[in-house]
Amino acid sequence: MNFLRVVLVSIILFSSGCLGQGEGDLDFLGIEYRDPPEAPNFVLFDQNGEVFELSDHEGKVIVVAFVYTACPDICLIISSSLDYVDKNLGDKSDDVVIISVTIDPARDTISHLSEWTQNRGYEWYHLTGPVSTLQQTYRSWNVIIDNEHISASEPPESGLNRLVLLYPDNSSSILEQNGLGMNGSDFISDAILEYNITSDLGDGPNSSGTIGGWTSNDEWDWVLHYWDSDSEIWVESQESSSSIMMDSETHLAWISSNSNTSMAPPGKDCNGHGWIMGSGSTAHCMCDEGYERADSDWLSCKMIGSMDDNSTDYQDPHHESLGEYEVGHSTTTFIVGKEMRKRVAYSGIFWNADEFLQDVITLVNE
């Protein structure tokens, strides 16, 4: 089942007159607004089904974050930091309101937010509401929803078999389909039909014919391969596709004989112990419990403690300095002053929760 998938990009203008060192007497650790803009009002529902209106909390310091519960990493880090702030306000707790606004109303319903916050012990407001109301809230707070990025932000459906096509120019396609119980020939036919790829090919193991825009000739043909999970490589098949029975671990590939087989995408992502999030240069594995990403290879998952990787060139794919990745997969958390104006912003996830807490308390004491 396909769900509406969205991810957040918050835009803050760092140009002159928007953000920078303020002119007041207060000393903030986050990014201070030079001319604090008004915090736009909104009316939504909290995890208990109660109406929440932002303007009702004028006179208190308000923390506003835009997150969603299905987010596998970024939002979880932000929520964990907010939980730390919430639990360390001490005698200032009555003067501070913390708000998490969902960017995924299709899944973040009132009942889901109620269960989710209870399971994690989160006691601050988690807000949702009608799509039209939330869209207006995003616009007024300069929040952009990036549908393409979030489409890669959840684990893929389980139980899918993979068909890889590697063409003579070493470009490739990945087709995924549930082929359990089918023979390989029927699985290949169904997958190619589902992905609307033209094909006129025998069932191998070596076949002449056409896949996509590529037709074999006297110099090359199509060679059937299967994925060897133990060695994690594609192995040339010695039998036709119709003789192969598909189980949950069967993955096949048609590879042109004049291509570089090492360029074929793997039969299973992340060594079979995770799933890939993101795409292109920012793609990286989200590893299963008990496994971790190798420092020098974002697309692998190894058992924790089994690696001896001394690479000095490693950059975490969640690091803010990675440009396009940070833009497509990050957020801004706002601190609103008692006068209902945005005063401080923390961009991304690599901010210190103690420094954030200090800025909140500074505004409480203002």
mmCIF file of C-alpha atoms in Angstrom:
data_model
loop_
_atom_site.group_PDB
_atom_site.id
_atom_site.type_symbol
_atom_site.label_atom_id
_atom_site.label_comp_id
_atom_site.label_asym_id
_atom_site.label_seq_id
_atom_site.Cartn_x
_atom_site.Cartn_y
_atom_site.Cartn_z
ATOM 1 C CA MET A 1 0.000 0.000 0.000
ATOM 2 C CA ASN A 2 1.321 3.390 -0.955
ATOM 3 C CA PHE A 3 1.127 6.154 1.606
ATOM 4 C CA LEU A 4 1.468 9.871 1.170
ATOM 5 C CA ARG A 5 5.057 10.492 2.065
ATOM 6 C CA VAL A 6 6.426 13.860 2.854
ATOM 7 C CA VAL A 7 9.569 15.235 4.345
ATOM 8 C CA LEU A 8 10.293 18.651 5.720
ATOM 9 C CA VAL A 9 12.596 21.373 4.487
ATOM 10 C CA SER A 10 12.447 24.570 6.577
ATOM 11 C CA ILE A 11 13.657 27.726 4.849
ATOM 12 C CA ILE A 12 15.216 30.495 6.912
ATOM 13 C CA LEU A 13 16.604 33.509 5.095
ATOM 14 C CA PHE A 14 20.100 34.230 6.308
ATOM 15 C CA SER A 15 20.358 37.447 4.319
ATOM 16 C CA SER A 16 20.816 40.843 5.928
ATOM 17 C CA GLY A 17 17.876 41.919 8.029
ATOM 18 C CA CYS A 18 16.617 38.387 8.715
ATOM 19 C CA LEU A 19 19.017 36.435 10.872
ATOM 20 C CA GLY A 20 22.317 37.236 12.462
ATOM 21 C CA GLN A 21 23.768 38.776 15.574
ATOM 22 C CA GLY A 22 21.011 40.680 17.327
ATOM 23 C CA GLU A 23 21.355 44.189 18.632
ATOM 24 C CA GLY A 24 19.795 43.577 22.045
ATOM 25 C CA ASP A 25 21.467 42.846 25.349
ATOM 26 C CA LEU A 26 20.668 39.125 25.300
ATOM 27 C CA ASP A 27 23.367 36.679 24.278
ATOM 28 C CA PHE A 28 21.979 33.679 22.380
ATOM 29 C CA LEU A 29 23.797 30.507 21.382
ATOM 30 C CA GLY A 30 21.480 29.769 18.449
ATOM 31 C CA ILE A 31 20.841 31.955 15.389
ATOM 32 C CA GLU A 32 19.120 35.140 16.511
ATOM 33 C CA TYR A 33 16.630 37.073 14.383
ATOM 34 C CA ARG A 34 17.788 40.661 13.944
ATOM 35 C CA ASP A 35 14.240 41.908 13.426
ATOM 36 C CA PRO A 36 12.098 39.206 15.050
ATOM 37 C CA PRO A 37 9.122 38.398 12.785
ATOM 38 C CA GLU A 38 5.708 37.561 14.151
ATOM 39 C CA ALA A 39 5.092 33.864 14.800
ATOM 40 C CA PRO A 40 2.025 33.038 12.649
ATOM 41 C CA ASN A 41 -0.941 31.744 14.603
ATOM 42 C CA PHE A 42 -2.510 28.341 13.917
ATOM 43 C CA VAL A 43 -5.293 26.191 15.355
ATOM 44 C CA LEU A 44 -4.739 22.411 15.382
ATOM 45 C CA PHE A 45 -5.463 19.369 17.569
ATOM 46 C CA ASP A 46 -3.125 17.788 20.101
ATOM 47 C CA GLN A 47 -2.597 14.074 20.772
ATOM 48 C CA ASN A 48 -5.510 14.093 23.221
ATOM 49 C CA GLY A 49 -7.943 15.516 20.671
ATOM 50 C CA GLU A 50 -7.989 18.923 22.370
ATOM 51 C CA VAL A 51 -7.975 22.147 20.342
ATOM 52 C CA PHE A 52 -4.614 23.917 20.439
ATOM 53 C CA GLU A 53 -4.305 27.568 19.387
ATOM 54 C CA LEU A 54 -0.826 29.036 19.365
ATOM 55 C CA SER A 55 -1.916 32.550 20.351
ATOM 56 C CA ASP A 56 -3.463 31.195 23.573
ATOM 57 C CA HIS A 57 0.093 30.790 24.875
ATOM 58 C CA GLU A 58 1.229 34.375 24.435
ATOM 59 C CA GLY A 59 3.336 35.383 27.420
ATOM 60 C CA LYS A 60 5.225 32.085 27.433
ATOM 61 C CA VAL A 61 8.310 30.970 25.539
ATOM 62 C CA ILE A 62 7.241 28.558 22.795
ATOM 63 C CA VAL A 63 9.373 25.944 21.025
ATOM 64 C CA VAL A 64 8.049 24.931 17.581
ATOM 65 C CA ALA A 65 9.347 21.952 15.572
ATOM 66 C CA PHE A 66 7.980 20.397 12.373
ATOM 67 C CA VAL A 67 8.484 16.614 12.391
ATOM 68 C CA TYR A 68 6.670 13.346 11.683
ATOM 69 C CA THR A 69 6.593 10.041 13.532
ATOM 70 C CA ALA A 70 7.448 7.779 10.558
ATOM 71 C CA CYS A 71 10.743 9.601 10.009
ATOM 72 C CA PRO A 72 13.502 7.045 10.660
ATOM 73 C CA ASP A 73 16.288 9.277 11.905
ATOM 74 C CA ILE A 74 16.312 13.097 11.673
ATOM 75 C CA CYS A 75 12.994 13.674 13.452
ATOM 76 C CA LEU A 76 13.800 11.085 16.110
ATOM 77 C CA ILE A 77 16.966 12.989 16.986
ATOM 78 C CA ILE A 78 15.068 16.278 17.197
ATOM 79 C CA SER A 79 12.350 14.706 19.354
ATOM 80 C CA SER A 80 14.979 13.218 21.656
ATOM 81 C CA SER A 81 16.588 16.650 22.064
ATOM 82 C CA LEU A 82 13.210 18.248 22.779
ATOM 83 C CA ASP A 83 12.534 15.566 25.378
ATOM 84 C CA TYR A 84 15.819 16.472 27.073
ATOM 85 C CA VAL A 85 14.843 20.150 27.093
ATOM 86 C CA ASP A 86 11.365 19.353 28.410
ATOM 87 C CA LYS A 87 12.733 17.250 31.266
ATOM 88 C CA ASN A 88 15.378 19.795 32.293
ATOM 89 C CA LEU A 89 13.384 23.023 32.490
ATOM 90 C CA GLY A 90 13.096 22.734 36.254
ATOM 91 C CA ASP A 91 11.133 25.606 37.800
ATOM 92 C CA LYS A 92 10.816 27.221 34.341
ATOM 93 C CA SER A 93 8.555 24.468 32.998
ATOM 94 C CA ASP A 94 5.337 26.446 33.556
ATOM 95 C CA ASP A 95 6.744 29.279 31.432
ATOM 96 C CA VAL A 96 7.601 27.143 28.389
ATOM 97 C CA VAL A 97 5.419 25.397 25.789
ATOM 98 C CA ILE A 98 6.939 22.813 23.438
ATOM 99 C CA ILE A 99 5.127 21.930 20.209
ATOM 100 C CA SER A 100 5.798 19.327 17.523
ATOM 101 C CA VAL A 101 3.681 19.871 14.394
ATOM 102 C CA THR A 102 3.336 16.893 12.061
ATOM 103 C CA ILE A 103 4.118 17.147 8.365
ATOM 104 C CA ASP A 104 2.480 13.754 7.755
ATOM 105 C CA PRO A 105 -1.212 14.106 8.705
ATOM 106 C CA ALA A 106 -2.208 10.984 6.755
ATOM 107 C CA ARG A 107 -0.448 8.762 9.284
ATOM 108 C CA ASP A 108 -0.049 11.089 12.255
ATOM 109 C CA THR A 109 -3.673 10.984 13.345
ATOM 110 C CA ILE A 110 -4.774 11.972 16.836
ATOM 111 C CA SER A 111 -4.979 8.337 17.943
ATOM 112 C CA HIS A 112 -1.576 7.511 16.475
ATOM 113 C CA LEU A 113 0.072 10.538 18.100
ATOM 114 C CA SER A 114 -1.525 9.589 21.416
ATOM 115 C CA GLU A 115 -0.123 6.057 21.275
ATOM 116 C CA TRP A 116 3.251 7.208 19.933
ATOM 117 C CA THR A 117 3.819 9.829 22.644
ATOM 118 C CA GLN A 118 2.703 7.460 25.408
ATOM 119 C CA ASN A 119 5.088 4.749 24.218
ATOM 120 C CA ARG A 120 8.001 7.195 24.294
ATOM 121 C CA GLY A 121 7.040 9.108 27.396
ATOM 122 C CA TYR A 122 6.824 12.430 25.525
ATOM 123 C CA GLU A 123 4.667 14.889 27.439
ATOM 124 C CA TRP A 124 4.695 17.985 25.225
ATOM 125 C CA TYR A 125 2.148 18.885 22.539
ATOM 126 C CA HIS A 126 2.137 16.868 19.308
ATOM 127 C CA LEU A 127 -0.210 18.504 16.825
ATOM 128 C CA THR A 128 -2.109 17.383 13.751
ATOM 129 C CA GLY A 129 -5.201 18.536 11.891
ATOM 130 C CA PRO A 130 -6.963 18.806 8.522
ATOM 131 C CA VAL A 131 -4.623 18.804 5.532
ATOM 132 C CA SER A 132 -5.837 22.225 4.365
ATOM 133 C CA THR A 133 -5.164 23.762 7.781
ATOM 134 C CA LEU A 134 -1.723 22.201 8.008
ATOM 135 C CA GLN A 135 -0.827 23.341 4.491
ATOM 136 C CA GLN A 136 -1.663 26.912 5.462
ATOM 137 C CA THR A 137 0.477 26.490 8.587
ATOM 138 C CA TYR A 138 3.431 25.237 6.514
ATOM 139 C CA ARG A 139 3.134 28.206 4.156
ATOM 140 C CA SER A 140 2.929 30.772 6.922
ATOM 141 C CA TRP A 141 5.975 29.275 8.671
ATOM 142 C CA ASN A 142 7.939 28.924 5.398
ATOM 143 C CA VAL A 143 7.984 25.139 5.581
ATOM 144 C CA ILE A 144 8.311 23.248 2.290
ATOM 145 C CA ILE A 145 7.239 19.613 1.940
ATOM 146 C CA ASP A 146 9.582 17.552 -0.264
ATOM 147 C CA ASN A 147 7.513 14.566 -1.451
ATOM 148 C CA GLU A 148 10.324 12.948 -3.452
ATOM 149 C CA HIS A 149 12.725 12.746 -0.545
ATOM 150 C CA ILE A 150 10.271 11.284 1.918
ATOM 151 C CA SER A 151 9.338 8.585 -0.592
ATOM 152 C CA ALA A 152 12.737 7.094 0.262
ATOM 153 C CA SER A 153 12.365 7.663 4.006
ATOM 154 C CA GLU A 154 10.639 4.454 4.984
ATOM 155 C CA PRO A 155 11.650 0.819 4.775
ATOM 156 C CA PRO A 156 10.430 -0.868 1.583
ATOM 157 C CA GLU A 157 7.701 -3.445 1.738
ATOM 158 C CA SER A 158 8.985 -6.812 2.888
ATOM 159 C CA GLY A 159 8.731 -9.986 0.833
ATOM 160 C CA LEU A 160 9.747 -8.473 -2.508
ATOM 161 C CA ASN A 161 11.978 -10.235 -5.003
ATOM 162 C CA ARG A 162 14.369 -8.219 -7.138
ATOM 163 C CA LEU A 163 15.087 -8.289 -10.863
ATOM 164 C CA VAL A 164 18.153 -6.321 -11.934
ATOM 165 C CA LEU A 165 18.759 -5.325 -15.544
ATOM 166 C CA LEU A 166 22.326 -4.330 -16.473
ATOM 167 C CA TYR A 167 22.623 -2.833 -19.946
ATOM 168 C CA PRO A 168 25.650 -2.692 -22.297
ATOM 169 C CA ASP A 169 26.478 0.885 -21.226
ATOM 170 C CA ASN A 170 26.565 -0.278 -17.564
ATOM 171 C CA SER A 171 23.393 1.620 -16.702
ATOM 172 C CA SER A 172 20.855 -0.437 -14.802
ATOM 173 C CA SER A 173 17.281 -0.839 -13.612
ATOM 174 C CA ILE A 174 15.956 -2.366 -10.398
ATOM 175 C CA LEU A 175 12.522 -4.002 -10.575
ATOM 176 C CA GLU A 176 10.893 -5.317 -7.402
ATOM 177 C CA GLN A 177 7.871 -7.575 -7.308
ATOM 178 C CA ASN A 178 6.429 -10.294 -5.100
ATOM 179 C CA GLY A 179 7.398 -13.471 -6.937
ATOM 180 C CA LEU A 180 7.042 -15.981 -4.108
ATOM 181 C CA GLY A 181 5.998 -19.400 -5.439
ATOM 182 C CA MET A 182 6.395 -18.431 -9.102
ATOM 183 C CA ASN A 183 8.941 -19.790 -11.522
ATOM 184 C CA GLY A 184 11.651 -17.350 -12.546
ATOM 185 C CA SER A 185 10.330 -16.864 -16.073
ATOM 186 C CA ASP A 186 6.866 -15.811 -14.888
ATOM 187 C CA PHE A 187 8.388 -13.554 -12.217
ATOM 188 C CA ILE A 188 10.579 -11.820 -14.812
ATOM 189 C CA SER A 189 7.654 -11.385 -17.218
ATOM 190 C CA ASP A 190 5.397 -9.932 -14.516
ATOM 191 C CA ALA A 191 8.098 -7.561 -13.230
ATOM 192 C CA ILE A 192 8.970 -6.267 -16.700
ATOM 193 C CA LEU A 193 5.272 -5.788 -17.498
ATOM 194 C CA GLU A 194 4.637 -3.987 -14.194
ATOM 195 C CA TYR A 195 7.472 -1.537 -14.876
ATOM 196 C CA ASN A 196 6.365 -1.053 -18.498
ATOM 197 C CA ILE A 197 9.685 -2.164 -19.999
ATOM 198 C CA THR A 198 9.632 -3.614 -23.513
ATOM 199 C CA SER A 199 11.014 -7.141 -23.711
ATOM 200 C CA ASP A 200 11.312 -9.947 -26.223
ATOM 201 C CA LEU A 201 13.605 -12.527 -24.706
ATOM 202 C CA GLY A 202 13.895 -16.256 -24.097
ATOM 203 C CA ASP A 203 14.299 -17.767 -20.642
ATOM 204 C CA GLY A 204 18.065 -18.305 -20.819
ATOM 205 C CA PRO A 205 20.406 -18.986 -19.276
ATOM 206 C CA ASN A 206 21.889 -17.253 -22.359
ATOM 207 C CA SER A 207 19.396 -15.520 -24.619
ATOM 208 C CA SER A 208 19.324 -13.209 -27.583
ATOM 209 C CA GLY A 209 16.615 -10.599 -27.791
ATOM 210 C CA THR A 210 15.539 -7.206 -26.496
ATOM 211 C CA ILE A 211 15.156 -5.608 -23.079
ATOM 212 C CA GLY A 212 14.250 -1.946 -23.049
ATOM 213 C CA GLY A 213 16.043 -0.258 -25.914
ATOM 214 C CA TRP A 214 18.825 -2.842 -26.053
ATOM 215 C CA THR A 215 18.817 -5.699 -28.571
ATOM 216 C CA SER A 216 21.562 -8.321 -28.527
ATOM 217 C CA ASN A 217 23.660 -8.974 -31.629
ATOM 218 C CA ASP A 218 26.601 -11.090 -32.792
ATOM 219 C CA GLU A 219 28.871 -9.401 -30.237
ATOM 220 C CA TRP A 220 26.826 -9.883 -27.080
ATOM 221 C CA ASP A 221 23.759 -11.529 -25.578
ATOM 222 C CA TRP A 222 21.784 -11.527 -22.331
ATOM 223 C CA VAL A 223 23.049 -13.740 -19.488
ATOM 224 C CA LEU A 224 20.847 -14.827 -16.583
ATOM 225 C CA HIS A 225 22.319 -14.455 -13.077
ATOM 226 C CA TYR A 226 21.108 -15.192 -9.557
ATOM 227 C CA TRP A 227 22.118 -13.480 -6.322
ATOM 228 C CA ASP A 228 24.371 -15.501 -3.999
ATOM 229 C CA SER A 229 23.586 -14.145 -0.525
ATOM 230 C CA ASP A 230 26.569 -15.868 1.091
ATOM 231 C CA SER A 231 29.204 -14.357 -1.186
ATOM 232 C CA GLU A 232 27.054 -11.282 -1.957
ATOM 233 C CA ILE A 233 27.731 -11.406 -5.691
ATOM 234 C CA TRP A 234 25.819 -12.144 -8.889
ATOM 235 C CA VAL A 235 26.513 -15.670 -10.154
ATOM 236 C CA GLU A 236 25.882 -16.798 -13.720
ATOM 237 C CA SER A 237 22.966 -19.233 -13.812
ATOM 238 C CA GLN A 238 23.403 -22.684 -15.308
ATOM 239 C CA GLU A 239 19.674 -23.212 -15.761
ATOM 240 C CA SER A 240 16.860 -21.390 -17.496
ATOM 241 C CA SER A 241 14.633 -18.943 -15.629
ATOM 242 C CA SER A 242 11.624 -21.259 -16.003
ATOM 243 C CA SER A 243 13.519 -23.907 -13.993
ATOM 244 C CA ILE A 244 14.092 -21.568 -11.039
ATOM 245 C CA MET A 245 11.478 -21.568 -8.278
ATOM 246 C CA MET A 246 11.179 -18.244 -6.493
ATOM 247 C CA ASP A 247 11.391 -18.153 -2.708
ATOM 248 C CA SER A 248 11.772 -15.121 -0.443
ATOM 249 C CA GLU A 249 15.550 -15.028 -0.976
ATOM 250 C CA THR A 250 15.594 -15.457 -4.770
ATOM 251 C CA HIS A 251 16.756 -12.463 -6.812
ATOM 252 C CA LEU A 252 17.556 -12.564 -10.524
ATOM 253 C CA ALA A 253 19.367 -10.433 -13.076
ATOM 254 C CA TRP A 254 19.628 -10.185 -16.842
ATOM 255 C CA ILE A 255 23.134 -8.879 -17.512
ATOM 256 C CA SER A 256 24.472 -8.064 -20.957
ATOM 257 C CA SER A 257 27.590 -10.097 -21.685
ATOM 258 C CA ASN A 258 29.553 -7.000 -22.754
ATOM 259 C CA SER A 259 28.870 -5.038 -19.553
ATOM 260 C CA ASN A 260 30.839 -4.891 -16.313
ATOM 261 C CA THR A 261 29.022 -7.257 -13.952
ATOM 262 C CA SER A 262 30.456 -5.451 -10.927
ATOM 263 C CA MET A 263 28.349 -2.430 -11.935
ATOM 264 C CA ALA A 264 25.109 -4.339 -11.352
ATOM 265 C CA PRO A 265 23.121 -3.214 -8.279
ATOM 266 C CA PRO A 266 23.112 -5.864 -5.530
ATOM 267 C CA GLY A 267 20.381 -8.433 -5.166
ATOM 268 C CA LYS A 268 19.835 -7.295 -1.578
ATOM 269 C CA ASP A 269 20.584 -3.836 -0.219
ATOM 270 C CA CYS A 270 22.818 -3.235 2.789
ATOM 271 C CA ASN A 271 24.144 -6.810 2.874
ATOM 272 C CA GLY A 272 20.605 -7.974 3.612
ATOM 273 C CA HIS A 273 20.608 -6.220 6.996
ATOM 274 C CA GLY A 274 18.929 -2.899 6.281
ATOM 275 C CA TRP A 275 17.403 -0.667 3.636
ATOM 276 C CA ILE A 276 18.561 2.306 1.608
ATOM 277 C CA MET A 277 17.376 5.793 2.433
ATOM 278 C CA GLY A 278 17.895 8.692 0.045
ATOM 279 C CA SER A 279 19.246 8.506 -3.476
ATOM 280 C CA GLY A 280 22.300 9.349 -5.542
ATOM 281 C CA SER A 281 25.332 10.610 -3.642
ATOM 282 C CA THR A 282 23.318 10.877 -0.407
ATOM 283 C CA ALA A 283 22.013 7.286 -0.411
ATOM 284 C CA HIS A 284 22.896 5.413 2.771
ATOM 285 C CA CYS A 285 21.857 2.295 4.638
ATOM 286 C CA MET A 286 19.518 2.325 7.603
ATOM 287 C CA CYS A 287 20.838 -0.788 9.320
ATOM 288 C CA ASP A 288 18.840 -3.347 11.283
ATOM 289 C CA GLU A 289 19.300 -3.669 15.030
ATOM 290 C CA GLY A 290 22.674 -5.225 15.809
ATOM 291 C CA TYR A 291 24.266 -3.890 12.611
ATOM 292 C CA GLU A 292 25.996 -0.645 11.748
ATOM 293 C CA ARG A 293 27.041 1.225 8.633
ATOM 294 C CA ALA A 294 30.703 0.899 7.683
ATOM 295 C CA ASP A 295 32.502 4.237 7.979
ATOM 296 C CA SER A 296 33.915 4.044 4.458
ATOM 297 C CA ASP A 297 30.851 2.498 2.800
ATOM 298 C CA TRP A 298 27.434 4.046 3.368
ATOM 299 C CA LEU A 299 25.744 1.231 1.414
ATOM 300 C CA SER A 300 26.766 -1.652 3.659
ATOM 301 C CA CYS A 301 25.632 -2.960 7.041
ATOM 302 C CA LYS A 302 28.003 -5.042 9.141
ATOM 303 C CA MET A 303 27.530 -6.697 12.508
ATOM 304 C CA ILE A 304 28.391 -4.301 15.319
ATOM 305 C CA GLY A 305 31.962 -4.879 16.466
ATOM 306 C CA SER A 306 32.978 -6.805 13.349
ATOM 307 C CA MET A 307 34.553 -3.901 11.451
ATOM 308 C CA ASP A 308 38.085 -2.587 11.536
ATOM 309 C CA ASP A 309 37.688 0.535 9.443
ATOM 310 C CA ASN A 310 40.399 3.134 9.901
ATOM 311 C CA SER A 311 39.316 5.423 7.067
ATOM 312 C CA THR A 312 40.033 9.098 7.706
ATOM 313 C CA ASP A 313 37.831 10.334 4.862
ATOM 314 C CA TYR A 314 34.512 9.453 6.463
ATOM 315 C CA GLN A 315 31.648 11.950 6.624
ATOM 316 C CA ASP A 316 28.370 10.917 8.186
ATOM 317 C CA PRO A 317 25.526 11.202 5.636
ATOM 318 C CA HIS A 318 23.505 13.149 8.210
ATOM 319 C CA HIS A 319 26.164 15.822 8.660
ATOM 320 C CA GLU A 320 24.984 19.361 7.959
ATOM 321 C CA SER A 321 27.907 20.173 5.669
ATOM 322 C CA LEU A 322 26.730 17.758 2.983
ATOM 323 C CA GLY A 323 24.794 20.454 1.164
ATOM 324 C CA GLU A 324 21.982 18.922 -0.871
ATOM 325 C CA TYR A 325 21.375 16.180 1.667
ATOM 326 C CA GLU A 326 20.963 18.681 4.487
ATOM 327 C CA VAL A 327 18.554 20.735 2.386
ATOM 328 C CA GLY A 328 16.426 17.720 1.529
ATOM 329 C CA HIS A 329 16.437 16.042 4.887
ATOM 330 C CA SER A 330 16.667 18.524 7.701
ATOM 331 C CA THR A 331 14.571 20.981 9.641
ATOM 332 C CA THR A 332 14.605 24.146 11.695
ATOM 333 C CA THR A 333 13.430 24.347 15.289
ATOM 334 C CA PHE A 334 12.144 27.742 16.401
ATOM 335 C CA ILE A 335 12.137 29.455 19.789
ATOM 336 C CA VAL A 336 9.337 32.017 20.016
ATOM 337 C CA GLY A 337 9.483 34.772 22.624
ATOM 338 C CA LYS A 338 6.747 35.831 25.030
ATOM 339 C CA GLU A 339 5.651 38.559 22.618
ATOM 340 C CA MET A 340 4.854 35.889 19.958
ATOM 341 C CA ARG A 341 7.808 36.684 17.721
ATOM 342 C CA LYS A 342 10.445 34.298 16.402
ATOM 343 C CA ARG A 343 13.591 35.041 18.362
ATOM 344 C CA VAL A 344 16.033 32.158 17.813
ATOM 345 C CA ALA A 345 16.394 29.336 15.277
ATOM 346 C CA TYR A 346 18.376 26.099 15.378
ATOM 347 C CA SER A 347 18.955 24.539 11.962
ATOM 348 C CA GLY A 348 19.479 20.831 11.303
ATOM 349 C CA ILE A 349 20.028 18.255 14.029
ATOM 350 C CA PHE A 350 23.587 18.904 15.127
ATOM 351 C CA TRP A 351 22.728 21.418 17.798
ATOM 352 C CA ASN A 352 23.516 21.055 21.451
ATOM 353 C CA ALA A 353 20.439 20.422 23.607
ATOM 354 C CA ASP A 354 22.048 22.161 26.601
ATOM 355 C CA GLU A 355 22.697 25.290 24.525
ATOM 356 C CA PHE A 356 19.121 25.182 23.223
ATOM 357 C CA LEU A 357 17.863 24.852 26.807
ATOM 358 C CA GLN A 358 19.995 27.824 27.841
ATOM 359 C CA ASP A 359 18.473 29.999 25.096
ATOM 360 C CA VAL A 360 14.971 28.981 26.178
ATOM 361 C CA ILE A 361 15.724 29.933 29.787
ATOM 362 C CA THR A 362 17.310 33.208 28.646
ATOM 363 C CA LEU A 363 14.032 34.164 26.974
ATOM 364 C CA VAL A 364 12.007 33.067 30.015
ATOM 365 C CA ASN A 365 14.113 35.408 32.152
ATOM 366 C CA GLU A 366 13.864 38.310 29.694
#
